C-alpha positions as a Python dict, from the first residue, in 0.01 Angstrom:
ca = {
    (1, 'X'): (0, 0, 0),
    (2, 'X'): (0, -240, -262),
    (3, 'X'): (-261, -512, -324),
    (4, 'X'): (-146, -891, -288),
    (5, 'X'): (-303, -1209, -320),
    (6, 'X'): (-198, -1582, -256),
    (7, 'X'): (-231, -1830, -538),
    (8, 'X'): (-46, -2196, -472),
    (9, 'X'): (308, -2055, -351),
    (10, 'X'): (307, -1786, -636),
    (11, 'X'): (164, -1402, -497),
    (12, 'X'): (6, -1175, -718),
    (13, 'X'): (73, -739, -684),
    (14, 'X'): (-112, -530, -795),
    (15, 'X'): (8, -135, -768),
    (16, 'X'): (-162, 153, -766),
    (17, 'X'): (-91, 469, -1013),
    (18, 'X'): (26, 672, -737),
    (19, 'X'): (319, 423, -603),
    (20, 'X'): (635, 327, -839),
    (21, 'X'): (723, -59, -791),
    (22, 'X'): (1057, -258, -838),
    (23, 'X'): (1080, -564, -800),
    (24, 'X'): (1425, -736, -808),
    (25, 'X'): (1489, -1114, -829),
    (26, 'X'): (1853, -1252, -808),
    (27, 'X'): (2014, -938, -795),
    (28, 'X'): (1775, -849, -1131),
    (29, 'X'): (1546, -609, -1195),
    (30, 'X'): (1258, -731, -1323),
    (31, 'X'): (924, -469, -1307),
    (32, 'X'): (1018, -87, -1237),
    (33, 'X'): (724, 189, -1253),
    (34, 'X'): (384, 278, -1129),
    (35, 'X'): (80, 100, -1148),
    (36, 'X'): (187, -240, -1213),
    (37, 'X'): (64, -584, -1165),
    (38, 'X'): (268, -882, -1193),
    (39, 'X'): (277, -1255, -1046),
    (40, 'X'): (589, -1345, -817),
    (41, 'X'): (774, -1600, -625),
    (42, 'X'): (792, -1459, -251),
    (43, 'X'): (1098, -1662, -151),
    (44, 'X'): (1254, -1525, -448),
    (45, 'X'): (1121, -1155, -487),
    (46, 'X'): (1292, -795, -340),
    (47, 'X'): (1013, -566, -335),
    (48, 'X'): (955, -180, -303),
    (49, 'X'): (688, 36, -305),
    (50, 'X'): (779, 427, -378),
    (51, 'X'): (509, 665, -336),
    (52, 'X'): (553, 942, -655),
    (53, 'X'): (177, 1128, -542),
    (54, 'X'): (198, 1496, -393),
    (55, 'X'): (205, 1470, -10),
    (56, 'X'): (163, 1705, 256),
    (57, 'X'): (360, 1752, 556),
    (58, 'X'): (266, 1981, 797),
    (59, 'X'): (488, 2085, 1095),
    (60, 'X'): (479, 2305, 1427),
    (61, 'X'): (806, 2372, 1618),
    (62, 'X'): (891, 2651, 1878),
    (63, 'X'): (1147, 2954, 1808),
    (64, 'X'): (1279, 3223, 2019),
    (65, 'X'): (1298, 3595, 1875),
    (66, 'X'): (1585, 3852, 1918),
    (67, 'X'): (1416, 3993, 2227),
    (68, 'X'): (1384, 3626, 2376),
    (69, 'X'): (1018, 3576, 2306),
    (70, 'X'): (902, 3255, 2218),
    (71, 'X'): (684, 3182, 1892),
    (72, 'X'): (554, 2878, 1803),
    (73, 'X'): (607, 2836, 1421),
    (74, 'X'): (292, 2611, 1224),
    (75, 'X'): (372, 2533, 866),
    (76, 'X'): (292, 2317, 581),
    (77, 'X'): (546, 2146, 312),
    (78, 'X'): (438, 1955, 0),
    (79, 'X'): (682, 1738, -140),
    (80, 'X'): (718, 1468, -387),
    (81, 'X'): (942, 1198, -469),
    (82, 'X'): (1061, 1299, -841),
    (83, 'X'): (1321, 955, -834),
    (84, 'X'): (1177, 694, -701),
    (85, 'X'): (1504, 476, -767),
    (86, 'X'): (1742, 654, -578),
    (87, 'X'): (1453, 740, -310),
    (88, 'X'): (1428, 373, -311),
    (89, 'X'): (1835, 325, -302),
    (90, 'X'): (1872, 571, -37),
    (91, 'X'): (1565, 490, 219),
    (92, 'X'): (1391, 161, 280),
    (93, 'X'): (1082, 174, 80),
    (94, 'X'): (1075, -266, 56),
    (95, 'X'): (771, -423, 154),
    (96, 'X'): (658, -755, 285),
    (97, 'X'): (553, -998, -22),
    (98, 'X'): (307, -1147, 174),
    (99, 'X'): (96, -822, 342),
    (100, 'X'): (242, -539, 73),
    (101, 'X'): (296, -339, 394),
    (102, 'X'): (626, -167, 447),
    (103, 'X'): (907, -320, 663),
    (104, 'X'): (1054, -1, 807),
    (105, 'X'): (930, 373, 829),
    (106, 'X'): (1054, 565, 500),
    (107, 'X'): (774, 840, 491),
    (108, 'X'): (879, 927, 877),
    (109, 'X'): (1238, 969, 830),
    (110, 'X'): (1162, 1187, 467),
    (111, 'X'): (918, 1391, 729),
    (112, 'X'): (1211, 1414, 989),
    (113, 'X'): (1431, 1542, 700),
    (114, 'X'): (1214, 1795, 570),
    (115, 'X'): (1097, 1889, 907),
    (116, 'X'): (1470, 1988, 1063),
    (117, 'X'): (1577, 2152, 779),
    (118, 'X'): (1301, 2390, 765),
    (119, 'X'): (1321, 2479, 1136),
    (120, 'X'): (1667, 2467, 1113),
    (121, 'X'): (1626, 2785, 829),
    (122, 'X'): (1328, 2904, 1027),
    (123, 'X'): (1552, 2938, 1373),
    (124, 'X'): (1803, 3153, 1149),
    (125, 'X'): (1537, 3426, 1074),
    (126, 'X'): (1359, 3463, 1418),
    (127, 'X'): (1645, 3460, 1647),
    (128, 'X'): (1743, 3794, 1436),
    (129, 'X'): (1403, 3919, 1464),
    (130, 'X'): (1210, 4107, 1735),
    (131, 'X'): (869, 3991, 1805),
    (132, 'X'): (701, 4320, 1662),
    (133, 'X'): (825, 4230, 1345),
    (134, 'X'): (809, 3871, 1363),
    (135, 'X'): (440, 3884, 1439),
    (136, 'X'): (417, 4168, 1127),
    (137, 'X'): (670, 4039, 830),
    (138, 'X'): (730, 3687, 985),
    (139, 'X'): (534, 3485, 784),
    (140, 'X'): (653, 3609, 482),
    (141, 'X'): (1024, 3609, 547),
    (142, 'X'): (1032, 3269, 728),
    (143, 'X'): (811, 3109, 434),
    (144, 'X'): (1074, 3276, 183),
    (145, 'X'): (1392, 3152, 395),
    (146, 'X'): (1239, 2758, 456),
    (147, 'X'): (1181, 2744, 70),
    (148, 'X'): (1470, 2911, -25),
    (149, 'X'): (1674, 2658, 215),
    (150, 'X'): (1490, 2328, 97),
    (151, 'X'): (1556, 2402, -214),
    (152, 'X'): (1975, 2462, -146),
    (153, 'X'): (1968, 2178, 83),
    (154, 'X'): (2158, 1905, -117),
    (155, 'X'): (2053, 1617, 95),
    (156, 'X'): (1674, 1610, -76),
    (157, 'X'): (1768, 1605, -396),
    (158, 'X'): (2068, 1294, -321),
    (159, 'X'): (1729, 1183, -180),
    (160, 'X'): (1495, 1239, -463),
    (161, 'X'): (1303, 1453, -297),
    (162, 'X'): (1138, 1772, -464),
    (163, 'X'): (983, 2021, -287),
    (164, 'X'): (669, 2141, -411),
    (165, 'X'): (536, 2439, -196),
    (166, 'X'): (591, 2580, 102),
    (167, 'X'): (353, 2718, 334),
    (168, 'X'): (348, 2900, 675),
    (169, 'X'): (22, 2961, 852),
    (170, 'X'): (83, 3152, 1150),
    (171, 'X'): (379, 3326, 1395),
    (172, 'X'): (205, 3316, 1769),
    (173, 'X'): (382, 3406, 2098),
    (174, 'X'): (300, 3233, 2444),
    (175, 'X'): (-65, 3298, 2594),
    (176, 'X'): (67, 3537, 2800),
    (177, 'X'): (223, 3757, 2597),
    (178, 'X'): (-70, 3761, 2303),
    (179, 'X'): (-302, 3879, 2561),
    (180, 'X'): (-59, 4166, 2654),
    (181, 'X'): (-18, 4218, 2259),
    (182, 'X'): (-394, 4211, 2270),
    (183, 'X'): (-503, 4472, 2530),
    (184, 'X'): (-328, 4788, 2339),
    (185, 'X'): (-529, 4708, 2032),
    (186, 'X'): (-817, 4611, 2246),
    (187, 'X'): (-843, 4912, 2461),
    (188, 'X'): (-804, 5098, 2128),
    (189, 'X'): (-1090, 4893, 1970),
    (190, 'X'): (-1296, 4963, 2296),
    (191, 'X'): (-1230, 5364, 2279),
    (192, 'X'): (-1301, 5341, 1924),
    (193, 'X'): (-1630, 5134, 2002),
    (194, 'X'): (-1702, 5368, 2340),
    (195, 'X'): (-1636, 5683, 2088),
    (196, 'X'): (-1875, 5557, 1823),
    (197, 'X'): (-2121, 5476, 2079),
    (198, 'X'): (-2110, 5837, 2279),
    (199, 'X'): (-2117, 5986, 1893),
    (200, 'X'): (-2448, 5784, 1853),
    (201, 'X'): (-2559, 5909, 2176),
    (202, 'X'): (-2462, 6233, 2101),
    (203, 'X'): (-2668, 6230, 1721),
    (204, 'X'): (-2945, 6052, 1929),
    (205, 'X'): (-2955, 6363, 2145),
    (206, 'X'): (-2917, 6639, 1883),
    (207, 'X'): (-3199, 6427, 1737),
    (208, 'X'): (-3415, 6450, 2074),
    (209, 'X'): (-3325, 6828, 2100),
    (210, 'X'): (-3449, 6896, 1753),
    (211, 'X'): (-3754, 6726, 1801),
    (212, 'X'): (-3843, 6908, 2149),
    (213, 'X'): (-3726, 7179, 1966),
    (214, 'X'): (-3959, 7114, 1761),
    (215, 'X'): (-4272, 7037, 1953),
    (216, 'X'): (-4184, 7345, 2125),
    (217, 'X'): (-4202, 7542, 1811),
    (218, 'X'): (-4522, 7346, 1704),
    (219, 'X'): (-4663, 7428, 2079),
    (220, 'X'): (-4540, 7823, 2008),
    (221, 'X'): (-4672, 7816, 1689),
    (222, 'X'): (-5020, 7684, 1831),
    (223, 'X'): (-5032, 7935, 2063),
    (224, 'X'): (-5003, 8240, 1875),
    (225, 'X'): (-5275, 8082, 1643),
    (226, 'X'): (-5488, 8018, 1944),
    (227, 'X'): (-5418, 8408, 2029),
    (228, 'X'): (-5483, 8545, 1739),
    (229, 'X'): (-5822, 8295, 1680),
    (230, 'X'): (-5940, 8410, 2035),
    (231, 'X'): (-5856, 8812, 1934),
    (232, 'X'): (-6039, 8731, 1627),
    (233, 'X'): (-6325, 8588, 1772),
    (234, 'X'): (-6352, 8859, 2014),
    (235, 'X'): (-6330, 9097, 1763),
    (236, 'X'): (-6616, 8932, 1549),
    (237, 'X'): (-6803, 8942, 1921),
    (238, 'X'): (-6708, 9291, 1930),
    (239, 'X'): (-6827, 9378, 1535),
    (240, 'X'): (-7149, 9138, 1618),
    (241, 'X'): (-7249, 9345, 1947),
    (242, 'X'): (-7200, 9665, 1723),
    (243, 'X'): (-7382, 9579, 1454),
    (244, 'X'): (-7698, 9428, 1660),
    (245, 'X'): (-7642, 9755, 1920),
    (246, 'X'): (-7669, 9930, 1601),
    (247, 'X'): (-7979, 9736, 1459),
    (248, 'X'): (-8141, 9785, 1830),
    (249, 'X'): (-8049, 10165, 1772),
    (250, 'X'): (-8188, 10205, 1441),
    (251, 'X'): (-8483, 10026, 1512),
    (252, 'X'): (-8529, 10172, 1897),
    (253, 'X'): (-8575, 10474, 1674),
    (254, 'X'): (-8795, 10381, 1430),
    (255, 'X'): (-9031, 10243, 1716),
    (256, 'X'): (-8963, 10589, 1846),
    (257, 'X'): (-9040, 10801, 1531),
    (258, 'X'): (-9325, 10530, 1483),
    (259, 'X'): (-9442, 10620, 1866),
    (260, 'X'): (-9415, 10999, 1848),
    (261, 'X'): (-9655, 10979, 1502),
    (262, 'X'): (-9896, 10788, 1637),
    (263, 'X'): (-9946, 10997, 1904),
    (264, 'X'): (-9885, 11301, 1721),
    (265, 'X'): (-10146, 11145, 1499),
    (266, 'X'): (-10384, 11039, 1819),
    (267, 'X'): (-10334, 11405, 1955),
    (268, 'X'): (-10406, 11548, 1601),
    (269, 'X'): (-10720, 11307, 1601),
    (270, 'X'): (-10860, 11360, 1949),
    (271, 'X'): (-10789, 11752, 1901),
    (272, 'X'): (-10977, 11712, 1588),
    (273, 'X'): (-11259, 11546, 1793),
    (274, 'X'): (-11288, 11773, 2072),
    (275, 'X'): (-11268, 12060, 1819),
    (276, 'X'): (-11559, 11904, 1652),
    (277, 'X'): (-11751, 11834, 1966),
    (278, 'X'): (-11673, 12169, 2085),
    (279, 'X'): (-11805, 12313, 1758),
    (280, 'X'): (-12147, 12085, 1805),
    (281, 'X'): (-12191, 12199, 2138),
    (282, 'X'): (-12118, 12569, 2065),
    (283, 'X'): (-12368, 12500, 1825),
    (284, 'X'): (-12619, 12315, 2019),
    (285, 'X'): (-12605, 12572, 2258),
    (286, 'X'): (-12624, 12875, 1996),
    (287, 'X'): (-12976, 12708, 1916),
    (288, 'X'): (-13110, 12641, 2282),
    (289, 'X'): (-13028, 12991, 2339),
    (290, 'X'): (-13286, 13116, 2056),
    (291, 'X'): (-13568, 12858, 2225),
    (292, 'X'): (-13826, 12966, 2472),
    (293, 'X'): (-13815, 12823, 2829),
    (294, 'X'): (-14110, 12617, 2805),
    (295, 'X'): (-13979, 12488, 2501),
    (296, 'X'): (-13638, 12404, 2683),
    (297, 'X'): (-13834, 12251, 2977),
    (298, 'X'): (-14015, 12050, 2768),
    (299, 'X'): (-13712, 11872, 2560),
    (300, 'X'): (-13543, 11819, 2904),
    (301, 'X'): (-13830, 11623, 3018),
    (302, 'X'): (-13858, 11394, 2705),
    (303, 'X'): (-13470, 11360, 2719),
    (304, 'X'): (-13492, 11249, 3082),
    (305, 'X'): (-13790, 10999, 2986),
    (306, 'X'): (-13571, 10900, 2683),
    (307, 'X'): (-13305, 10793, 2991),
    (308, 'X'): (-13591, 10681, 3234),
    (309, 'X'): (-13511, 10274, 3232),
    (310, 'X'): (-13805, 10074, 3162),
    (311, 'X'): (-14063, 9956, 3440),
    (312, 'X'): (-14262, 9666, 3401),
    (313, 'X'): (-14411, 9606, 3711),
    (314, 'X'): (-14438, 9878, 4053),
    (315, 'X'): (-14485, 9689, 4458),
    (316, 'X'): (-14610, 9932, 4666),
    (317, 'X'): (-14554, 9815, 5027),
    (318, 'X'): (-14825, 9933, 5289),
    (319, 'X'): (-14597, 10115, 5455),
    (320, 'X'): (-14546, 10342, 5128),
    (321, 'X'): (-14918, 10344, 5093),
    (322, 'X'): (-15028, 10431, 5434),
    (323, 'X'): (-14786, 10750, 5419),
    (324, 'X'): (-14910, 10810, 5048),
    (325, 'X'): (-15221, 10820, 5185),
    (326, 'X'): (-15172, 11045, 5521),
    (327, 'X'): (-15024, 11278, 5250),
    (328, 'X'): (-15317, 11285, 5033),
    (329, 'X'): (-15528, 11328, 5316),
    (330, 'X'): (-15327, 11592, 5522),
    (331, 'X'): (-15343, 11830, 5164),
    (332, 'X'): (-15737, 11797, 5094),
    (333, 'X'): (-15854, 12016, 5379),
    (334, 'X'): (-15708, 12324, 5206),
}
């Protein structure tokens, strides 16, 4: 929209670079191109204001397919006015001198153009389409046809209107019948998901069973160990209680040889003594036989006093006396 000011009955416009001005006065032309600025008489002055920037228009309308299924259509055209003249000649692009807005709605009947023209060439593709394909290839093929038609349609460029781009975002049945679409692929996407989760189940068991496998083996394994420490053991036991039966053995009979010297030695000794003593007394006797009786009498006595034990002090009792003396007395008579 163009900016205008008020200055004593004369109006000032200033344009932007975007928007192509003409002004006419008396039937003249007097200022034609973008970005202007200019004083004016509003009494006087035809104005119009021509937008030449890139502008996007975007549109949804509803189709039905070859198998009667309806798709709702969104798309996007860019367009520019390449001649803003005969845009200006053709539509009503004047605007007020006073507020620099526009007096009628030029941009809504360009976007009315453009928008039944592409439908129009997007209604020729889908109603000879199913909706498989239409959902598949449709974007493609009605993006191809609108362009292809804007550009053969010879009202835009009468118009001078250039189509820039052309863009189609999406091809989408009713609610109803995407959710039908939906559940084949979803069901698939749940097997898939239900497969990949009983596969991880499954690896998750093999991976259990190898590790009880495992522990089992590591339990076997400890086992046999234990076995064969406990049959060692034993056998060390076995080795330990030979080899200390055997010590007890060897030295049960060297206690045993020791014993039977010693006494062989004891009975050598005491047969040694009693030979000796038998020898003395053999002897002893030999020489009492050559002594007279007297003789023999005599040595018994002083052997018997040698044995006598000693007497230091004799009590006589009168009993012993009285009968000592009744003996002594009875024998003097004789």
């Amino acid at each position: 929209m163009a900016d205008i000011t008020r200055r004593l009955g004369w109006r000032h416009l200033r344009g932007a670079p975007t928007a192509h001005i003409r002004h006419h006065s008396g039937g003249k032309l007097l200022h034609d191109g973008p970005g202007l600025s200019f004083w004016f008489r509003a009494l006087t002055a035809a104005l119009s204001e021509v937008p030449v920037d890139d502008r996007e228009l975007a549109m949804t309308f509803h189709a039905r397919t070859s198998d009667f299924q309806d798709v709702a259509v969104q798309a996007t055209v860019t367009y520019r006015i390449g001649d803003p003249a005969l845009a200006a000649a053709r539509l009503d692009f004047s605007i007020d001198p006073d507020t620099g807005i526009w007096r009628g709605a030029p941009l809504e009947q360009l976007g009315t153009l453009l928008t039944e023209t592409a439908q129009q060439h997007a209604l020729d593709v889908l109603t000879r389409t199913s909706l498989s394909s239409a959902l598949v290839d449709g974007v493609s093929a009605v993006r191809e046809r609108i362009a292809a038609g804007l550009g053969a349609e010879p009202r835009l460029p009468a118009t001078g209107i250039e189509v820039v781009a052309v863009r189609v975002m999406a091809l989408r049945p009713e609610p109803e019948v995407e959710r039908a679409l939906r559940t084949p692929a979803r069901e698939q996407i749940q097997q898939e998901a239900d497969r990949a989760t009983y596969e991880r189940r499954a690896v998750a068991v093999e991976r259990e069973r190898a590790i009880a496998e495992n522990e089992l083996a590591s339990q076997i394994e400890l086992a046999r160990r234990e076995e064969q420490l406990v049959d060692q053991r034993g056998t060390n036991a076995r080795r330990e209680a030979e080899e200390h039966a055997a010590a007890d053995a060897v030295r049960a009979e060297a206690e045993a040889t020791r014993s039977v010297r010693l006494a062989r030695a004891e009975a050598e000794g005491v047969r040694a003594v009693g030979d000796a003593k038998a020898q003395a007394q053999a002897a002893w006797l030999k020489v009492h036989e050559e002594v007279e009786v007297a003789t023999l009498h005599a040595l018994t006595g002083a052997r018997l006093a040698e044995n006598l034990p000693n007497i230091d002090s004799l009590t006589i009792s009168p009993d012993v006396l009285t009968g000592l003396l009744a003996k002594l007395g009875a024998r003097e008579p004789e």
